[in-house]
Short mmCIF file of C-alpha atoms and ligand atoms in Angstrom, two decimals:
data_model
loop_
_atom_site.label_atom_id
_atom_site.label_comp_id
_atom_site.label_asym_id
_atom_site.label_seq_id
_atom_site.Cartn_x
_atom_site.Cartn_y
_atom_site.Cartn_z
CA MET X 1 48.08 0.12 72.65
CA ARG X 2 46.46 -2.11 70.06
CA VAL X 3 47.63 -2.08 66.45
CA GLU X 4 44.26 -0.74 65.27
CA GLU X 5 44.31 2.06 67.86
CA ALA X 6 47.79 3.09 66.81
CA LYS X 7 46.79 3.14 63.16
CA GLN X 8 43.67 5.20 63.89
CA ALA X 9 45.58 7.63 66.11
CA ILE X 10 48.05 8.22 63.28
CA LEU X 11 45.43 8.59 60.54
CA ARG X 12 43.47 11.06 62.67
CA ARG X 13 46.44 13.43 62.79
CA LEU X 14 47.71 13.21 59.23
CA VAL X 15 46.59 15.68 56.58
CA PRO X 16 47.16 14.55 52.98
CA ILE X 17 49.42 16.77 50.87
CA ALA X 18 47.55 19.22 48.66
CA GLU X 19 50.01 20.13 45.89
CA THR X 20 49.42 18.63 42.48
CA GLU X 21 51.25 18.47 39.18
CA HIS X 22 50.45 17.44 35.63
CA VAL X 23 52.14 14.37 34.22
CA GLU X 24 52.08 12.69 30.84
CA LEU X 25 50.11 9.44 30.84
CA ARG X 26 53.04 7.01 30.87
CA ALA X 27 54.55 8.84 33.84
CA ALA X 28 51.25 8.53 35.74
CA LEU X 29 51.73 4.84 36.63
CA GLY X 30 51.81 4.44 40.42
CA ARG X 31 50.92 8.10 41.01
CA VAL X 32 47.90 9.29 43.03
CA LEU X 33 45.14 10.79 40.91
CA ALA X 34 44.40 14.32 42.18
CA LEU X 35 41.01 14.95 40.54
CA ASP X 36 38.06 12.82 39.43
CA ILE X 37 38.24 11.94 35.75
CA VAL X 38 34.88 12.46 34.02
CA SER X 39 34.55 10.57 30.76
CA PRO X 40 34.42 13.09 27.87
CA ILE X 41 33.12 10.45 25.44
CA ASN X 42 31.22 7.19 25.21
CA VAL X 43 33.52 4.16 25.05
CA PRO X 44 32.87 2.60 22.63
CA GLN X 45 31.54 5.54 20.67
CA HIS X 46 29.16 3.46 18.53
CA ASP X 47 27.34 0.16 18.66
CA ASN X 48 29.80 -2.28 17.10
CA SER X 49 30.39 -5.93 16.37
CA ALA X 50 31.94 -8.29 18.92
CA MET X 51 32.60 -10.94 16.26
CA ASP X 52 33.63 -11.48 12.66
CA GLY X 53 30.50 -12.43 10.69
CA TYR X 54 27.40 -10.87 9.14
CA ALA X 55 25.36 -7.96 10.48
CA LEU X 56 21.63 -8.10 9.83
CA ARG X 57 18.18 -7.54 11.32
CA ALA X 58 17.07 -10.44 13.54
CA ALA X 59 13.46 -10.11 12.28
CA ASP X 60 14.67 -11.00 8.76
CA ILE X 61 15.83 -14.50 9.72
CA GLY X 62 12.64 -15.65 11.45
CA GLU X 63 11.75 -16.94 14.89
CA LEU X 64 14.42 -18.17 17.28
CA GLY X 65 14.56 -21.96 16.99
CA GLY X 66 12.32 -21.97 13.89
CA ALA X 67 12.75 -24.68 11.25
CA GLY X 68 14.25 -24.09 7.83
CA GLU X 69 16.88 -21.88 6.26
CA ILE X 70 17.12 -18.46 4.69
CA THR X 71 19.49 -16.95 2.13
CA LEU X 72 20.52 -13.28 2.42
CA ARG X 73 22.35 -11.14 -0.13
CA ILE X 74 25.59 -9.49 1.03
CA ALA X 75 25.08 -5.75 0.43
CA GLY X 76 28.61 -4.66 1.38
CA GLU X 77 31.15 -4.73 4.17
CA ALA X 78 31.78 -2.97 7.49
CA LEU X 79 35.40 -3.13 8.62
CA ALA X 80 37.02 -1.88 11.83
CA GLY X 81 37.78 1.77 11.14
CA ARG X 82 35.84 1.70 7.83
CA PRO X 83 32.07 1.84 8.46
CA TYR X 84 29.45 0.66 5.94
CA ALA X 85 28.01 3.79 4.33
CA GLY X 86 24.64 2.39 3.29
CA VAL X 87 21.46 1.62 5.19
CA HIS X 88 20.45 -1.95 5.76
CA GLY X 89 17.66 -3.25 3.53
CA ALA X 90 15.32 -6.22 4.06
CA GLY X 91 16.69 -9.53 2.86
CA HIS X 92 20.26 -8.27 2.99
CA CYS X 93 23.20 -8.53 5.36
CA VAL X 94 26.57 -6.82 5.69
CA LEU X 95 29.89 -8.62 6.08
CA ILE X 96 31.37 -7.28 9.35
CA THR X 97 34.62 -7.62 11.32
CA THR X 98 35.16 -7.33 15.08
CA GLY X 99 35.02 -3.72 16.25
CA ALA X 100 33.35 -2.40 13.07
CA VAL X 101 30.42 0.00 13.54
CA LEU X 102 27.09 -1.83 13.31
CA PRO X 103 25.45 -0.63 10.02
CA LYS X 104 22.26 1.44 10.36
CA GLY X 105 19.20 -0.80 10.55
CA CYS X 106 21.11 -3.89 11.77
CA ASP X 107 20.52 -5.20 15.30
CA CYS X 108 22.64 -8.34 15.53
CA VAL X 109 25.66 -10.16 14.18
CA VAL X 110 25.73 -13.82 13.09
CA PRO X 111 29.28 -15.03 13.74
CA GLN X 112 31.21 -16.70 10.94
CA GLU X 113 31.11 -20.09 12.64
CA LEU X 114 27.27 -20.21 12.73
CA VAL X 115 26.93 -19.61 8.99
CA LEU X 116 25.78 -22.68 6.99
CA SER X 117 27.55 -21.54 3.82
CA ALA X 118 28.67 -18.30 2.20
CA SER X 119 29.87 -17.05 -1.20
CA ASN X 120 30.94 -13.55 -2.17
CA GLU X 121 27.29 -12.63 -2.86
CA VAL X 122 25.07 -14.64 -0.50
CA VAL X 123 24.97 -16.26 2.95
CA ARG X 124 22.84 -19.23 3.98
CA LEU X 125 21.64 -19.23 7.60
CA ALA X 126 19.44 -21.40 9.83
CA HIS X 127 16.20 -19.70 10.89
CA GLY X 128 16.55 -17.69 14.09
CA VAL X 129 20.22 -18.61 14.53
CA VAL X 130 20.67 -15.51 16.76
CA LYS X 131 18.30 -12.97 18.34
CA ALA X 132 18.33 -9.18 18.29
CA GLY X 133 21.31 -7.72 20.18
CA ALA X 134 23.46 -10.83 19.78
CA ASN X 135 27.23 -10.30 19.41
CA CYS X 136 26.97 -6.50 19.55
CA ARG X 137 28.78 -4.15 21.92
CA ARG X 138 26.69 -1.14 22.86
CA ALA X 139 27.89 2.47 22.67
CA GLY X 140 29.03 3.57 26.15
CA GLU X 141 28.92 0.08 27.68
CA ASP X 142 32.56 0.45 28.85
CA LEU X 143 32.31 4.11 29.91
CA ARG X 144 29.41 6.50 29.50
CA ALA X 145 30.09 10.14 28.58
CA GLY X 146 29.73 12.32 31.72
CA SER X 147 30.22 9.50 34.22
CA ILE X 148 33.17 9.30 36.64
CA ALA X 149 35.74 7.01 35.05
CA LEU X 150 38.34 7.22 37.86
CA SER X 151 38.03 8.81 41.29
CA ALA X 152 40.52 11.17 42.90
CA GLY X 153 42.80 9.31 45.30
CA LYS X 154 43.23 6.27 43.08
CA VAL X 155 46.76 4.97 42.78
CA LEU X 156 47.01 4.47 39.03
CA ARG X 157 47.62 0.93 37.81
CA PRO X 158 48.20 -0.38 34.27
CA ALA X 159 44.46 -0.78 33.56
CA ASP X 160 43.82 2.82 34.72
CA VAL X 161 46.51 4.16 32.41
CA GLY X 162 44.95 2.22 29.52
CA LEU X 163 41.49 3.42 30.49
CA LEU X 164 42.64 7.05 30.43
CA ALA X 165 44.13 6.45 26.97
CA SER X 166 40.80 4.97 25.80
CA LEU X 167 39.23 8.32 26.73
CA GLY X 168 41.80 10.24 24.70
CA ILE X 169 43.35 11.74 27.86
CA ALA X 170 47.10 12.34 27.38
CA ALA X 171 48.02 13.94 30.74
CA VAL X 172 46.49 13.93 34.24
CA ALA X 173 46.69 15.89 37.48
CA VAL X 174 48.37 13.82 40.19
CA LYS X 175 49.49 14.63 43.72
CA ARG X 176 53.11 15.64 43.86
CA ARG X 177 55.28 12.81 45.10
CA LEU X 178 55.47 12.50 48.88
CA ARG X 179 59.01 13.17 50.11
CA VAL X 180 60.16 10.77 52.80
CA ALA X 181 63.55 11.07 54.48
CA PHE X 182 64.96 8.05 56.29
CA PHE X 183 67.95 7.17 58.41
CA SER X 184 69.26 4.41 60.68
CA THR X 185 70.50 4.99 64.19
CA GLY X 186 73.03 3.04 66.19
CA ASP X 187 76.73 3.13 67.12
CA GLU X 188 77.04 -0.56 66.14
CA LEU X 189 76.07 0.09 62.52
CA ARG X 190 78.62 0.01 59.75
CA SER X 191 77.93 1.21 56.24
CA LEU X 192 78.64 -0.94 53.21
CA GLY X 193 82.30 -0.70 52.27
CA GLN X 194 83.43 -0.17 55.88
CA ASP X 195 85.24 -2.79 57.94
CA LEU X 196 82.98 -4.86 60.18
CA GLU X 197 84.65 -4.51 63.58
CA PRO X 198 83.80 -6.92 66.42
CA GLY X 199 80.30 -6.33 67.75
CA CYS X 200 79.21 -4.36 64.71
CA VAL X 201 76.60 -5.14 62.05
CA TYR X 202 76.09 -3.83 58.56
CA ASP X 203 73.30 -1.29 58.34
CA SER X 204 70.68 -3.32 56.46
CA ASN X 205 67.63 -1.33 57.55
CA ARG X 206 68.55 1.68 55.45
CA TYR X 207 68.46 -0.59 52.41
CA THR X 208 65.17 -2.28 53.27
CA LEU X 209 63.68 1.14 54.11
CA HIS X 210 64.88 2.59 50.84
CA ALA X 211 63.46 -0.40 48.93
CA MET X 212 60.10 -0.27 50.72
CA LEU X 213 59.76 3.48 50.14
CA ALA X 214 60.70 3.09 46.48
CA ARG X 215 57.96 0.46 46.06
CA LEU X 216 55.45 2.84 47.64
CA GLY X 217 56.18 5.34 44.91
CA VAL X 218 57.43 8.11 47.21
CA GLU X 219 60.60 10.15 46.82
CA ALA X 220 63.05 8.59 49.29
CA ILE X 221 65.76 10.80 50.76
CA ASP X 222 68.65 8.91 52.36
CA LEU X 223 70.05 10.68 55.43
CA GLY X 224 72.58 7.95 56.17
CA VAL X 225 73.58 6.31 59.45
CA VAL X 226 73.23 8.52 62.49
CA ARG X 227 75.33 7.79 65.59
CA ASP X 228 73.72 7.56 69.00
CA ASP X 229 74.74 11.15 69.59
CA PRO X 230 72.27 13.94 70.39
CA ALA X 231 73.81 16.56 68.09
CA ALA X 232 73.97 14.17 65.12
CA LEU X 233 70.39 13.07 65.66
CA GLN X 234 69.15 16.63 65.94
CA ALA X 235 70.97 17.58 62.75
CA ALA X 236 69.47 14.64 60.86
CA LEU X 237 65.95 15.41 62.05
CA GLU X 238 66.38 19.09 61.15
CA ARG X 239 67.49 18.15 57.67
CA GLY X 240 64.49 15.82 57.38
CA CYS X 241 62.17 18.71 58.34
CA ARG X 242 63.67 20.91 55.65
CA GLU X 243 63.65 18.35 52.85
CA ALA X 244 60.76 15.98 53.52
CA ASP X 245 57.09 15.64 54.42
CA ALA X 246 57.84 12.65 56.64
CA ILE X 247 60.86 11.06 58.31
CA VAL X 248 61.17 7.33 58.90
CA THR X 249 63.87 6.18 61.28
CA SER X 250 65.01 2.78 62.52
CA GLY X 251 66.32 1.99 65.97
CA GLY X 252 66.59 3.79 69.24
CA VAL X 253 62.91 3.93 70.18
CA SER X 254 62.94 1.13 72.73
CA VAL X 255 63.31 1.99 76.38
CA GLY X 256 66.83 2.03 77.84
CA ALA X 257 70.07 1.43 75.94
CA ALA X 258 72.43 4.18 74.85
CA ASP X 259 69.77 5.58 72.57
CA HIS X 260 69.29 9.33 72.61
CA THR X 261 66.71 9.17 69.88
CA ARG X 262 63.68 9.35 72.18
CA GLU X 263 65.04 12.36 74.04
CA ILE X 264 65.85 14.38 70.94
CA MET X 265 62.64 13.46 69.15
CA ALA X 266 60.61 14.54 72.16
CA GLN X 267 62.49 17.86 72.34
CA MET X 268 61.94 18.67 68.69
CA GLY X 269 58.18 18.41 68.50
CA ALA X 270 55.10 16.52 69.61
CA VAL X 271 56.08 12.88 69.56
CA ASP X 272 54.38 9.96 71.29
CA PHE X 273 56.28 6.84 72.28
CA TRP X 274 54.14 3.75 72.13
CA LYS X 275 54.40 0.17 73.22
CA ILE X 276 52.17 -1.40 70.64
CA ALA X 277 50.63 -4.77 71.43
CA MET X 278 52.21 -6.41 68.42
CA ARG X 279 54.96 -8.83 67.57
CA PRO X 280 57.37 -8.12 66.08
CA GLY X 281 57.62 -4.33 66.32
CA ARG X 282 56.52 -3.35 69.82
CA PRO X 283 58.20 0.04 70.31
CA MET X 284 57.31 2.87 67.97
CA ALA X 285 57.36 6.66 67.96
CA PHE X 286 54.93 8.81 66.05
CA GLY X 287 54.38 12.54 65.88
CA SER X 288 55.70 15.66 64.25
CA VAL X 289 59.06 17.37 64.61
CA ASN X 290 59.94 20.97 63.79
CA ALA X 291 62.97 22.93 62.65
CA GLY X 292 62.33 26.65 62.32
CA THR X 293 59.17 27.04 60.24
CA LYS X 294 59.47 23.56 58.72
CA SER X 295 57.97 20.40 60.14
CA ALA X 296 57.73 16.76 59.20
CA TRP X 297 55.79 13.72 60.37
CA LEU X 298 57.95 11.30 62.24
CA PHE X 299 57.69 7.51 62.19
CA GLY X 300 60.27 6.11 64.62
CA LEU X 301 60.39 2.39 63.87
CA PRO X 302 62.21 -0.28 65.88
CA GLY X 303 65.72 -1.34 64.92
CA ASN X 304 65.37 -5.10 64.55
CA PRO X 305 65.51 -5.91 60.83
CA VAL X 306 62.19 -7.80 60.72
CA ALA X 307 60.47 -5.47 63.19
CA VAL X 308 61.30 -2.44 61.07
CA MET X 309 59.74 -4.10 58.01
CA VAL X 310 56.64 -5.34 59.82
CA SER X 311 56.00 -1.95 61.45
CA PHE X 312 56.58 -0.26 58.13
CA TYR X 313 54.11 -2.46 56.23
CA LEU X 314 51.48 -2.88 58.93
CA ILE X 315 51.50 0.64 60.40
CA ALA X 316 53.52 3.21 58.46
CA ARG X 317 52.53 2.09 54.95
CA ASP X 318 48.83 3.02 55.12
CA ALA X 319 49.73 6.28 56.88
CA LEU X 320 52.26 7.29 54.22
CA LEU X 321 49.84 6.43 51.41
CA HIS X 322 47.15 8.48 53.17
CA LEU X 323 49.60 11.39 53.40
CA ALA X 324 50.35 10.96 49.70
CA GLY X 325 46.62 11.42 49.00
CA ALA X 326 45.73 7.80 48.24
CA SER X 327 42.22 6.76 49.23
CA ASP X 328 42.38 3.01 48.64
CA ALA X 329 45.42 2.03 50.66
CA ALA X 330 44.22 -0.94 52.73
CA LEU X 331 45.88 -4.29 52.00
CA PRO X 332 43.51 -7.15 51.20
CA LEU X 333 43.42 -10.05 53.68
CA LEU X 334 42.93 -13.60 52.44
CA ARG X 335 41.53 -16.24 54.77
CA MET X 336 42.79 -19.79 54.47
CA PRO X 337 43.55 -22.87 56.57
CA CYS X 338 46.85 -23.02 58.38
CA ARG X 339 49.01 -26.09 57.99
CA GLY X 340 50.50 -27.07 61.34
CA THR X 341 49.91 -25.50 64.76
CA LEU X 342 50.93 -21.97 65.82
CA ARG X 343 51.81 -20.68 69.26
CA LYS X 344 50.11 -17.35 69.93
CA LYS X 345 49.61 -15.32 73.11
CA PRO X 346 46.23 -13.55 73.42
CA GLY X 347 46.54 -9.80 74.02
CA ARG X 348 48.72 -8.82 71.06
CA THR X 349 48.57 -8.98 67.28
CA GLU X 350 51.18 -11.27 65.82
CA PHE X 351 52.53 -11.06 62.31
CA GLN X 352 54.20 -14.33 61.44
CA ARG X 353 56.24 -14.93 58.33
CA GLY X 354 54.53 -17.56 56.21
CA MET X 355 54.67 -19.58 53.05
CA LEU X 356 51.63 -19.91 50.85
CA MET X 357 51.22 -23.29 49.19
CA CYS X 358 48.70 -25.56 47.48
CA ASP X 359 47.51 -28.89 48.92
CA ASP X 360 46.99 -31.95 46.69
CA ALA X 361 43.49 -30.78 45.78
CA GLY X 362 44.83 -27.39 44.63
CA ARG X 363 43.47 -25.45 47.64
CA SER X 364 45.53 -22.68 49.25
CA ARG X 365 47.16 -23.37 52.59
CA VAL X 366 49.65 -21.37 54.64
CA ARG X 367 52.51 -22.59 56.77
CA ALA X 368 54.44 -20.45 59.27
CA PHE X 369 58.23 -20.43 59.42
CA ASP X 370 59.73 -22.01 62.53
CA GLU X 371 62.07 -19.08 63.05
CA GLN X 372 60.03 -16.02 63.95
CA GLY X 373 62.79 -14.02 65.69
CA SER X 374 62.57 -10.32 64.90
CA GLY X 375 66.23 -10.23 63.88
CA ILE X 376 66.06 -13.06 61.34
CA LEU X 377 65.86 -11.21 58.05
CA ARG X 378 66.42 -14.40 56.08
CA SER X 379 62.97 -15.69 57.01
CA MET X 380 61.46 -12.43 55.72
CA SER X 381 63.34 -12.95 52.49
CA GLU X 382 62.17 -16.57 52.14
CA ALA X 383 58.55 -15.87 53.12
CA ASN X 384 55.92 -14.95 50.57
CA CYS X 385 53.24 -13.77 52.97
CA ILE X 386 52.47 -12.60 56.48
CA ILE X 387 50.02 -14.45 58.69
CA VAL X 388 47.99 -12.02 60.79
CA LEU X 389 46.93 -13.44 64.16
CA GLU X 390 44.37 -11.12 65.77
CA HIS X 391 44.75 -9.49 69.19
CA GLU X 392 42.40 -11.82 71.12
CA ARG X 393 43.42 -15.01 69.44
CA GLY X 394 45.29 -17.82 71.21
CA ASP X 395 47.09 -20.87 69.81
CA VAL X 396 46.07 -21.96 66.33
CA ALA X 397 45.24 -25.61 65.69
CA ASP X 398 46.19 -27.43 62.49
CA GLY X 399 43.65 -26.65 59.76
CA GLU X 400 42.16 -23.55 61.46
CA ASP X 401 41.56 -20.52 59.24
CA VAL X 402 43.97 -17.58 59.48
CA ASP X 403 44.26 -14.21 57.70
CA VAL X 404 47.11 -13.78 55.26
CA ILE X 405 48.65 -10.76 53.51
CA LEU X 406 50.46 -11.66 50.30
CA PHE X 407 53.80 -10.06 49.53
CA ASP X 408 53.18 -9.94 45.80
CA GLY X 409 50.11 -9.07 43.80
CA LEU X 410 49.38 -9.26 40.10
CA VAL X 411 49.19 -5.55 39.46
P1 AMP B 1 67.47 -0.78 68.67
O1 AMP B 1 66.00 -0.69 68.33
O2 AMP B 1 68.23 0.43 68.25
O3 AMP B 1 67.66 -1.12 70.10
O4 AMP B 1 68.03 -2.00 67.82
C1 AMP B 1 67.56 -3.32 68.00
C2 AMP B 1 68.41 -4.34 67.28
O5 AMP B 1 68.35 -4.12 65.87
C3 AMP B 1 69.88 -4.31 67.61
O6 AMP B 1 70.34 -5.64 67.64
C4 AMP B 1 70.51 -3.59 66.48
O7 AMP B 1 71.85 -3.93 66.25
C5 AMP B 1 69.65 -3.99 65.32
N1 AMP B 1 69.63 -2.90 64.34
C6 AMP B 1 69.31 -1.61 64.61
N2 AMP B 1 69.41 -0.86 63.51
C7 AMP B 1 69.83 -1.68 62.52
C8 AMP B 1 70.12 -1.48 61.16
N3 AMP B 1 70.00 -0.28 60.60
N4 AMP B 1 70.51 -2.55 60.41
C9 AMP B 1 70.64 -3.76 60.99
N5 AMP B 1 70.36 -4.01 62.27
C10 AMP B 1 69.97 -2.99 63.04
MG1 MG B 2 70.09 1.26 68.61
#
């Protein structure tokens, strides 16, 4: 199964959670907006000045580019928060600061730096130094009253929180947080604080899973390490059904081995076991499991430390965000030349750990790490991006364009 098919098959089955709650604006960061926000006001409310200077009527200072000068009397001042009460008269101007309401009858602002000279009473200007509309912000140019300011499904970012504040909105309806339970499976796993006996490894996946879920903004419920034992697995899945909307597991979904995970998962609901044409992260389980009247979506991810992260980001992430009610989940792809050659087999999508860099001319380039083993977590830690090599693609020559997903974004 291709990566895209797997993603579509998952999205087709999932139904976003419906429950909402009201949160205060500061607590809304990272939450999923539940309802469209219609702007109750114009932002800004009035035409206002974009500069410090003098507000006047363009017709009073002659033709644009005309020769000569004109002197205008200063009739008063308009300050931010303290509007000019009078009405503009011919031959006059009003001292104005940035953000102050444009006085009635004025249609432009001459900025301070274009003034020839000024005293407390008069200003001397060149003819036609600005035209009508210059240096003014129009009422409603940011947001118009009655228009949709933010759409339901948006994951709120800093600018959205500020935008809501600019509308005077102090609390918003958001989807309740998605609850995601997670656990690791494997007899070889040791928890932190335990002795590392021969042949054992520390359970790192539970920590990467917890960290990835926390970054997604969901409520993460840690169900611990589960032994390769049918009763223990069943108990963990049952608890997940009771406490969570979705369960993410690591390990035990590949064919063979002493893994009972597949068996138990299959018994407890409708779960499909896939071999996805991807690397890393080939085996994966998806479906729903039940315990009594409760059920939860199940994402059974592979156990290898890099594979679990790649399958989480490239397959489970969009699905979990969709479940959480988010409508704009897709990660942006950047296209840039690859430095060095890459080995790639056609017939599977490869996600290689990469390093973004600049060449001497300041252009972006990406280089792949030499070590692409699915157990080498260090390379995931050192990388700052993932290079996506499409299903059909073969080897990549030096300088060929490739798609890249960045690990970090600005907002
Ligand atoms: P599995 O998918 O269960 O066959 O595991 C594949 C490989 O990943 C094995 O080498 C495991 O030891 C390793 N592995 C599985 N789960 C974890 C984990 N939670 N933390 C670190 N390594 C793991
Ligand atoms: Mg295992």
